[in-house]
Short mmCIF file of N, CA and C in Angstrom, two decimals:
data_model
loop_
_atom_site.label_atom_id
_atom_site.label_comp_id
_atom_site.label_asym_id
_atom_site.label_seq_id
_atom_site.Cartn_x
_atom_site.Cartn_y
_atom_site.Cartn_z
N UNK A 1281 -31.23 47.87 15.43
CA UNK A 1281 -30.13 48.70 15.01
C UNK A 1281 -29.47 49.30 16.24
N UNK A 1282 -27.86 49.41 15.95
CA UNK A 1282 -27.33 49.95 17.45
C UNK A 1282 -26.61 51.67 17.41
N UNK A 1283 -27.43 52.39 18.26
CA UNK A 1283 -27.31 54.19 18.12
C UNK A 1283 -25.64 54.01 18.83
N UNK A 1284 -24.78 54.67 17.84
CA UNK A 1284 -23.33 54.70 18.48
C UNK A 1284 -23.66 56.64 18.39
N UNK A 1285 -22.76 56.89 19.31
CA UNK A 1285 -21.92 58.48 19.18
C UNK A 1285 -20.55 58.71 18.83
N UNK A 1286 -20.48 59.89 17.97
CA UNK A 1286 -19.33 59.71 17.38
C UNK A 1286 -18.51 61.62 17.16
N UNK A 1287 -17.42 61.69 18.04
CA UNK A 1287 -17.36 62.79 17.94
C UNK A 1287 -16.45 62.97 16.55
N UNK A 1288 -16.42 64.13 15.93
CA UNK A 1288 -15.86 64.48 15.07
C UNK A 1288 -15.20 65.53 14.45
N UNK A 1289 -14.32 65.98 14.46
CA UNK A 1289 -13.44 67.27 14.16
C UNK A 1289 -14.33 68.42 13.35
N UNK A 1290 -14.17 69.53 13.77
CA UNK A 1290 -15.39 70.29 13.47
C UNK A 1290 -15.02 70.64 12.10
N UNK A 1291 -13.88 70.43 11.23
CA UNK A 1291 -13.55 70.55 9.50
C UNK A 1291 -14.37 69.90 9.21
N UNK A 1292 -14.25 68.07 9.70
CA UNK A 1292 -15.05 66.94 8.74
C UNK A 1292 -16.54 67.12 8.69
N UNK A 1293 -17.11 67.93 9.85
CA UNK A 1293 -18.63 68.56 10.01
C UNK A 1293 -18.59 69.10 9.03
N UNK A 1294 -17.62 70.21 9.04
CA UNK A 1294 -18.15 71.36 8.00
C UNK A 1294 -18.25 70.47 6.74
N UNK A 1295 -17.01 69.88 5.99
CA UNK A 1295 -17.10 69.21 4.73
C UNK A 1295 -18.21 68.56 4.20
N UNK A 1296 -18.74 68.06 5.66
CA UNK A 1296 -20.12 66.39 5.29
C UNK A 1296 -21.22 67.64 4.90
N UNK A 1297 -21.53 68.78 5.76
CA UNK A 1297 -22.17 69.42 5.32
C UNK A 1297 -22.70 69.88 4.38
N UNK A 1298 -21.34 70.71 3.63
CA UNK A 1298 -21.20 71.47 2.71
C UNK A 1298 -21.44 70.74 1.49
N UNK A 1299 -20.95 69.51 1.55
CA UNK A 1299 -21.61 68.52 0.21
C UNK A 1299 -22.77 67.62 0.08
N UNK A 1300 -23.25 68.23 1.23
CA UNK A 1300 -24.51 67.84 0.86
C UNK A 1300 -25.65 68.69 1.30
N UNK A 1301 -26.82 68.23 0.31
CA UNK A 1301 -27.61 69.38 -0.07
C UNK A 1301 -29.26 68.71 1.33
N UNK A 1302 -29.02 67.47 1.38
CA UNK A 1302 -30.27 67.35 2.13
C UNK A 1302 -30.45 66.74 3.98
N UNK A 1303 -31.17 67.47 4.52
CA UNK A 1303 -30.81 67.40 5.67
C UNK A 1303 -30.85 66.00 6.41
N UNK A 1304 -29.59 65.63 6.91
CA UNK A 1304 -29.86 63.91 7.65
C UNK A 1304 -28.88 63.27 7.10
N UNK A 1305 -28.49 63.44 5.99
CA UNK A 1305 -27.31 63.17 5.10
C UNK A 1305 -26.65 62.26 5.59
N UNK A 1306 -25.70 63.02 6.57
CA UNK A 1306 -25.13 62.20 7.86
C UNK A 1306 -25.35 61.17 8.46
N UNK A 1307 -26.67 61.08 9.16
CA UNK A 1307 -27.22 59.58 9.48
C UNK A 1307 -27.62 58.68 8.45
N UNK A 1308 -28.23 59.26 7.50
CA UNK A 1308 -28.47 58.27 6.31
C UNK A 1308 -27.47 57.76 5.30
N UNK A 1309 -26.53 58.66 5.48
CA UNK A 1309 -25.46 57.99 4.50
C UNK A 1309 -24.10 57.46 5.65
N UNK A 1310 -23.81 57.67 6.61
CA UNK A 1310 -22.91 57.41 7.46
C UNK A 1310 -22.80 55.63 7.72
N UNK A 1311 -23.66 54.74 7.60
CA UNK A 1311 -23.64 53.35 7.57
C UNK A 1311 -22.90 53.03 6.31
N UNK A 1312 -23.41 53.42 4.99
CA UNK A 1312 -22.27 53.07 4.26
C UNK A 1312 -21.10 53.63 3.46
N UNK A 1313 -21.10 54.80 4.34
CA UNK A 1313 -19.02 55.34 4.35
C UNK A 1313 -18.55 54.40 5.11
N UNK A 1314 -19.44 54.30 6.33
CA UNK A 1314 -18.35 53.31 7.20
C UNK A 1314 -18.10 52.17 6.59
N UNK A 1315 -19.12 51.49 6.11
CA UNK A 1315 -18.64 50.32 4.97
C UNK A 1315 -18.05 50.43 4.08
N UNK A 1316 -18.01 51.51 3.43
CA UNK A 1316 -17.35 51.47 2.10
C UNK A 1316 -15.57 51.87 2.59
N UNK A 1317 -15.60 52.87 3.72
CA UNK A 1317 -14.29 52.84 4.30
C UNK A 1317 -13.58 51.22 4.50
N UNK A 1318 -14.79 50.29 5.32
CA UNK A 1318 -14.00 49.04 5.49
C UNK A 1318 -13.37 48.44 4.05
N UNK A 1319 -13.89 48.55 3.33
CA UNK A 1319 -14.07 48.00 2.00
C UNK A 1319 -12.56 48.28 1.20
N UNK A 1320 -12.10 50.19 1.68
CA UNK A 1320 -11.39 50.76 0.47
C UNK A 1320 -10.10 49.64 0.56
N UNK A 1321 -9.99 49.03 1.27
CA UNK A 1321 -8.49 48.39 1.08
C UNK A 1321 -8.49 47.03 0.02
N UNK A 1322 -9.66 47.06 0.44
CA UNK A 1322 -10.26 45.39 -0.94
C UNK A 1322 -10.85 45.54 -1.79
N UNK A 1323 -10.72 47.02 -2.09
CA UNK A 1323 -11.63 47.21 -3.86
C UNK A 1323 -11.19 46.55 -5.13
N UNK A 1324 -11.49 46.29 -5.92
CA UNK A 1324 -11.25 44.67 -6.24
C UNK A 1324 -10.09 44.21 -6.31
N UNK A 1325 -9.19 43.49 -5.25
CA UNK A 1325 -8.15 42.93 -4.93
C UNK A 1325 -7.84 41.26 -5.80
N UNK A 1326 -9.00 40.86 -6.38
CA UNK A 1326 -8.92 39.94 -7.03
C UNK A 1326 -8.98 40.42 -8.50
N UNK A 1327 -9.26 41.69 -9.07
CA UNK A 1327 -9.27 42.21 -10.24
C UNK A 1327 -7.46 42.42 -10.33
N UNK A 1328 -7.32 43.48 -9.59
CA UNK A 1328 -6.15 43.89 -9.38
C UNK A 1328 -4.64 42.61 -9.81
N UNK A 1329 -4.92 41.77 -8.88
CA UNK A 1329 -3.91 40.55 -8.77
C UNK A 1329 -3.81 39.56 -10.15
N UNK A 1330 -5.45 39.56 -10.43
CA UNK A 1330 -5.08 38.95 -12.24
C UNK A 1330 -4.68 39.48 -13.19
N UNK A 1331 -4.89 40.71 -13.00
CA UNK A 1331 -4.40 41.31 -14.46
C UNK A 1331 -2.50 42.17 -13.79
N UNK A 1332 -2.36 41.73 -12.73
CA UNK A 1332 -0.66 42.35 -12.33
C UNK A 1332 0.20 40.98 -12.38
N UNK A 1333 -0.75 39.80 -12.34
CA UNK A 1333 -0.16 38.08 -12.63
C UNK A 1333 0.27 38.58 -14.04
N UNK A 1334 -0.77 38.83 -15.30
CA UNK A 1334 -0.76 39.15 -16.18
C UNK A 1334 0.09 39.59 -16.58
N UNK A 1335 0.41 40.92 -16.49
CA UNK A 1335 1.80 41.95 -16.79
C UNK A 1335 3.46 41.56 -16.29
N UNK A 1336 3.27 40.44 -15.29
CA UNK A 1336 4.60 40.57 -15.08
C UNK A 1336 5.12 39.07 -15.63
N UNK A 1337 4.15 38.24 -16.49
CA UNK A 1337 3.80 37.01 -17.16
C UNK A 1337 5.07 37.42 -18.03
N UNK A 1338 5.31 36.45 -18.88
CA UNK A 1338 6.45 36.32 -19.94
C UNK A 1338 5.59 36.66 -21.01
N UNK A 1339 4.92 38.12 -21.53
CA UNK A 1339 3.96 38.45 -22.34
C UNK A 1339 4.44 38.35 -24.04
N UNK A 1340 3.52 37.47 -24.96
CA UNK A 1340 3.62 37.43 -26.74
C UNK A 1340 3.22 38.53 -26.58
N UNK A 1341 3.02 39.25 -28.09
CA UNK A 1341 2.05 39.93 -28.80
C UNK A 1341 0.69 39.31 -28.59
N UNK A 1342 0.74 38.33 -29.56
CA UNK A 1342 -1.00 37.94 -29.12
C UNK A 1342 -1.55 37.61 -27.79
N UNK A 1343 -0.87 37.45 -27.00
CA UNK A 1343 -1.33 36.70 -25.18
C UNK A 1343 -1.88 38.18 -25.10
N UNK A 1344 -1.20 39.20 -25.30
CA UNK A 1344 -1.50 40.37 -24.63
C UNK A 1344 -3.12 40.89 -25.56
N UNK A 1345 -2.78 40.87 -26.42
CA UNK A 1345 -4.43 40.75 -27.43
C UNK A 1345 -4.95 40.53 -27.20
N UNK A 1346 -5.26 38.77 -26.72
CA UNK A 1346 -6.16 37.82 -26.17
C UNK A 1346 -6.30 38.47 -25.01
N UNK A 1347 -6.05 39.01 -23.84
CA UNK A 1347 -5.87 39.03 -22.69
C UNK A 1347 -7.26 39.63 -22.69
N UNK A 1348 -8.11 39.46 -21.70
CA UNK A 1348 -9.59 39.68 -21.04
C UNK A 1348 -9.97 38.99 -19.48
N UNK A 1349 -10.71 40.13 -19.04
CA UNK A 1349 -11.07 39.57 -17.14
C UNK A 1349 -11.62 38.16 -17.65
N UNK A 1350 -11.61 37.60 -16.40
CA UNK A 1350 -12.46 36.29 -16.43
C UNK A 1350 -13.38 36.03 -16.39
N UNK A 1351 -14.20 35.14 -16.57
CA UNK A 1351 -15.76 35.43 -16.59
C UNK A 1351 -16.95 35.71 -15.36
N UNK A 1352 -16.24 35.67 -14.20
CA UNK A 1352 -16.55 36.35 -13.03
C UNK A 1352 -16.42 37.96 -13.08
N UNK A 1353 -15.60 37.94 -13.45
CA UNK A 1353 -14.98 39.67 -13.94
C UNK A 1353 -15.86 40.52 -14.73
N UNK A 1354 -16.18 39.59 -15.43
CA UNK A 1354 -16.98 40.49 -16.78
C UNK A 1354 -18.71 40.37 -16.15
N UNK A 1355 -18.69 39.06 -15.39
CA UNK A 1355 -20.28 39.24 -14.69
C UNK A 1355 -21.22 40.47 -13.72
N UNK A 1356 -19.43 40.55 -13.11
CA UNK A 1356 -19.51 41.28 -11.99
C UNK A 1356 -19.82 43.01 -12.69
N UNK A 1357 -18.78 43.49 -14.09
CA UNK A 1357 -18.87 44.77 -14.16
C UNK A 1357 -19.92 44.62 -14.94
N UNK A 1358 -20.67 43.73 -15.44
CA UNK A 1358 -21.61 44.29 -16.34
C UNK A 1358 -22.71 44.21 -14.99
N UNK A 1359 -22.91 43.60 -13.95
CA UNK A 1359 -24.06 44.12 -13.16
C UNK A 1359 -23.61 45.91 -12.66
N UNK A 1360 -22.04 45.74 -12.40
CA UNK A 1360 -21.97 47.34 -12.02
C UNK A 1360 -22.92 48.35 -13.13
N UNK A 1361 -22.65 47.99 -14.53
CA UNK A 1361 -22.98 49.12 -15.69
C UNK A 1361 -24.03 49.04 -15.23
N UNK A 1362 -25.24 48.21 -14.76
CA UNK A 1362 -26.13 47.98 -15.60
C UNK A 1362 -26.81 48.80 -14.35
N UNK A 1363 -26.57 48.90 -12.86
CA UNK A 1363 -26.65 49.46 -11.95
C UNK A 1363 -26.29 51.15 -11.79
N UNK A 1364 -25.39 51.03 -12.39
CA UNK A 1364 -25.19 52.79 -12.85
C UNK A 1364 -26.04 53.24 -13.42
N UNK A 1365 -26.58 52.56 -14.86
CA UNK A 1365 -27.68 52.86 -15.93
C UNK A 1365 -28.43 53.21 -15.51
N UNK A 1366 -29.10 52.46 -14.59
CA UNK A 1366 -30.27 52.62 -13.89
C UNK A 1366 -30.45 53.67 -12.08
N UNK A 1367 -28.87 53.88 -12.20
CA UNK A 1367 -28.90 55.00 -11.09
C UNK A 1367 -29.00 54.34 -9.59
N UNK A 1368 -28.24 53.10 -9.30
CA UNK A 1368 -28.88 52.52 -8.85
C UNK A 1368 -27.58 51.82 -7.48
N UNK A 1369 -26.50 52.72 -8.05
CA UNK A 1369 -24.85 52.13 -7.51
C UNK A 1369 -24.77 52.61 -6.20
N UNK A 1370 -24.27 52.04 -5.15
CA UNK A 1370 -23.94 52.22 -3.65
C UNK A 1370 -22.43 52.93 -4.05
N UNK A 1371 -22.17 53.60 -2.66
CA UNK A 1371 -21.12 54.29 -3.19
C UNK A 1371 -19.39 53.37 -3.21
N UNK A 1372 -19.58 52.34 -2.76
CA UNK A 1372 -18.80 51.11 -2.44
C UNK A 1372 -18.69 50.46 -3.66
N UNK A 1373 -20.04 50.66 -4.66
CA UNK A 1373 -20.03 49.90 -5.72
C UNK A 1373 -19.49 50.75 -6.84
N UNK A 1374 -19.78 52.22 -6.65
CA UNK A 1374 -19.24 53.31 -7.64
C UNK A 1374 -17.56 53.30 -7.69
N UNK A 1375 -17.46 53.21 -6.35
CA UNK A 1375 -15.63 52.62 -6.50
C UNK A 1375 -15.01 51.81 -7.23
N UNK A 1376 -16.00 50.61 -6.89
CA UNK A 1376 -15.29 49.51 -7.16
C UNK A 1376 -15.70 49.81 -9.25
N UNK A 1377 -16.72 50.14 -9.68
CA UNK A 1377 -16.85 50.37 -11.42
C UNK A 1377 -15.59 51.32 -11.69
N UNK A 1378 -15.27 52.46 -10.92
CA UNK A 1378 -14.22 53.58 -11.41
C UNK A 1378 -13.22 52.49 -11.00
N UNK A 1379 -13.13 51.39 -10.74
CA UNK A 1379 -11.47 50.35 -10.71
C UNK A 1379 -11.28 49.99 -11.47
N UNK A 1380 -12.34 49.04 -12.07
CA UNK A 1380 -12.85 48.64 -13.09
C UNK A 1380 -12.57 49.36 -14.25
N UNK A 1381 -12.78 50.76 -14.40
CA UNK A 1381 -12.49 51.26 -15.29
C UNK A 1381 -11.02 51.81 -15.72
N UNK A 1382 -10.72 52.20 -14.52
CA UNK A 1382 -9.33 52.45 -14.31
C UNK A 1382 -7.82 51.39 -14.77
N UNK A 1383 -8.45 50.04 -14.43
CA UNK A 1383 -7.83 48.80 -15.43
C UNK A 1383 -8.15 48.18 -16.49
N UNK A 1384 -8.85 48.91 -17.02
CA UNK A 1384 -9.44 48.62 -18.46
C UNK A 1384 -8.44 49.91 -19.12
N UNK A 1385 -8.96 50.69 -18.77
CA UNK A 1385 -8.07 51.99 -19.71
C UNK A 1385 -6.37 51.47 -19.39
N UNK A 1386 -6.07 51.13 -18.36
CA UNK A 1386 -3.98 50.29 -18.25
C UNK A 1386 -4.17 49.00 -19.57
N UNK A 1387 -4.93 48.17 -19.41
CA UNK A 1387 -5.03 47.17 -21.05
C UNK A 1387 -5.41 47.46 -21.88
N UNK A 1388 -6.18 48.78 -22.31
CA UNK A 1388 -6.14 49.60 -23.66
C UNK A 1388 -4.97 50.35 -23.83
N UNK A 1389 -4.08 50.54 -22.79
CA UNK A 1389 -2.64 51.46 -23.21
C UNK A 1389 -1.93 50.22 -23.29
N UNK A 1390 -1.87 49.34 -22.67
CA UNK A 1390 -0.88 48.19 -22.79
C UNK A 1390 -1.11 47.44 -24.62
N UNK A 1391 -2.40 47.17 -25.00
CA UNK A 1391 -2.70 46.34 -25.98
C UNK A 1391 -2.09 47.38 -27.54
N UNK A 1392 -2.59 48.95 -26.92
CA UNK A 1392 -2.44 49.46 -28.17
C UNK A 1392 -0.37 49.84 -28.25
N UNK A 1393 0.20 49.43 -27.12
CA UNK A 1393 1.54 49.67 -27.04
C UNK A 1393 2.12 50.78 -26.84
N UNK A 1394 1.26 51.51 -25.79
CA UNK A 1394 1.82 52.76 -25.11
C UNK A 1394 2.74 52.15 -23.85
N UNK A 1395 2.79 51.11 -23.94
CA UNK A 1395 3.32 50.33 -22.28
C UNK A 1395 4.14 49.09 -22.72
N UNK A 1396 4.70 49.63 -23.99
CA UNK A 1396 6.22 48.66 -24.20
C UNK A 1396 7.05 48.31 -23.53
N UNK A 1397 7.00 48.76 -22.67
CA UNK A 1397 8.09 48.57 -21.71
C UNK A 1397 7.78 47.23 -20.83
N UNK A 1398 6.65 47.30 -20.63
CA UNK A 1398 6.32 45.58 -19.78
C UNK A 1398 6.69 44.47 -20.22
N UNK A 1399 6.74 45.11 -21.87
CA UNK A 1399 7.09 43.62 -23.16
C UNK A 1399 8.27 42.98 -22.76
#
């Protein structure tokens, strides 16, 4: 493993601190902010792009009914649930389920026709 130094504005000290309750925090969780920072720009970018193909599609009534992730999609969030359940989610992965969820609740407003306007 490689020891970097890293100076840091004495707010973001205080903040990392203050939210957290156990001492080391910092070193133990600092490997994957930094990952999950690399990450925030590609949280699911392939979720995202099928279901915005989707919406700007020449949409029926029923296409939009029918409409469901793909079966990679649905593999992927049911390991997220099943990882939450069990308490068990990286914080990279907690993102990426609140996306997940976040475009599920846009095709429950779209299906039930709060989002006529896409029609």
């Amino acid at each position: 493993m490689t020891r970097i130094t890293v100076d840091l504005p004495d707010n973001l000290l205080e903040e990392i601190t203050e939210r957290s309750t156990t001492e080391g925090v910092l070193e133990s969780r600092l490997p994957e902010l930094l990952r999950l920072g690399l990450m925030a720009d590609r949280a699911p970018i392939d979720l995202y792009r099928y279901v915005l193909d989707f919406i700007v599609s020449n949409l029926s009534h029923d296409e939009v009914m029918k409409f469901k992730p793909t079966t990679a999609m649905q593999a992927r969030l049911q390991d997220l649930l099943a990882k939450s359940a069990a308490q068990q989610l990286s914080l990279a992965e907690e993102q990426e389920l609140n996306e997940y969820e976040r475009i599920e609740h846009l095709i429950v407003m779209l299906k039930s026709g709060s989002l006529l306007y896409l029609q």
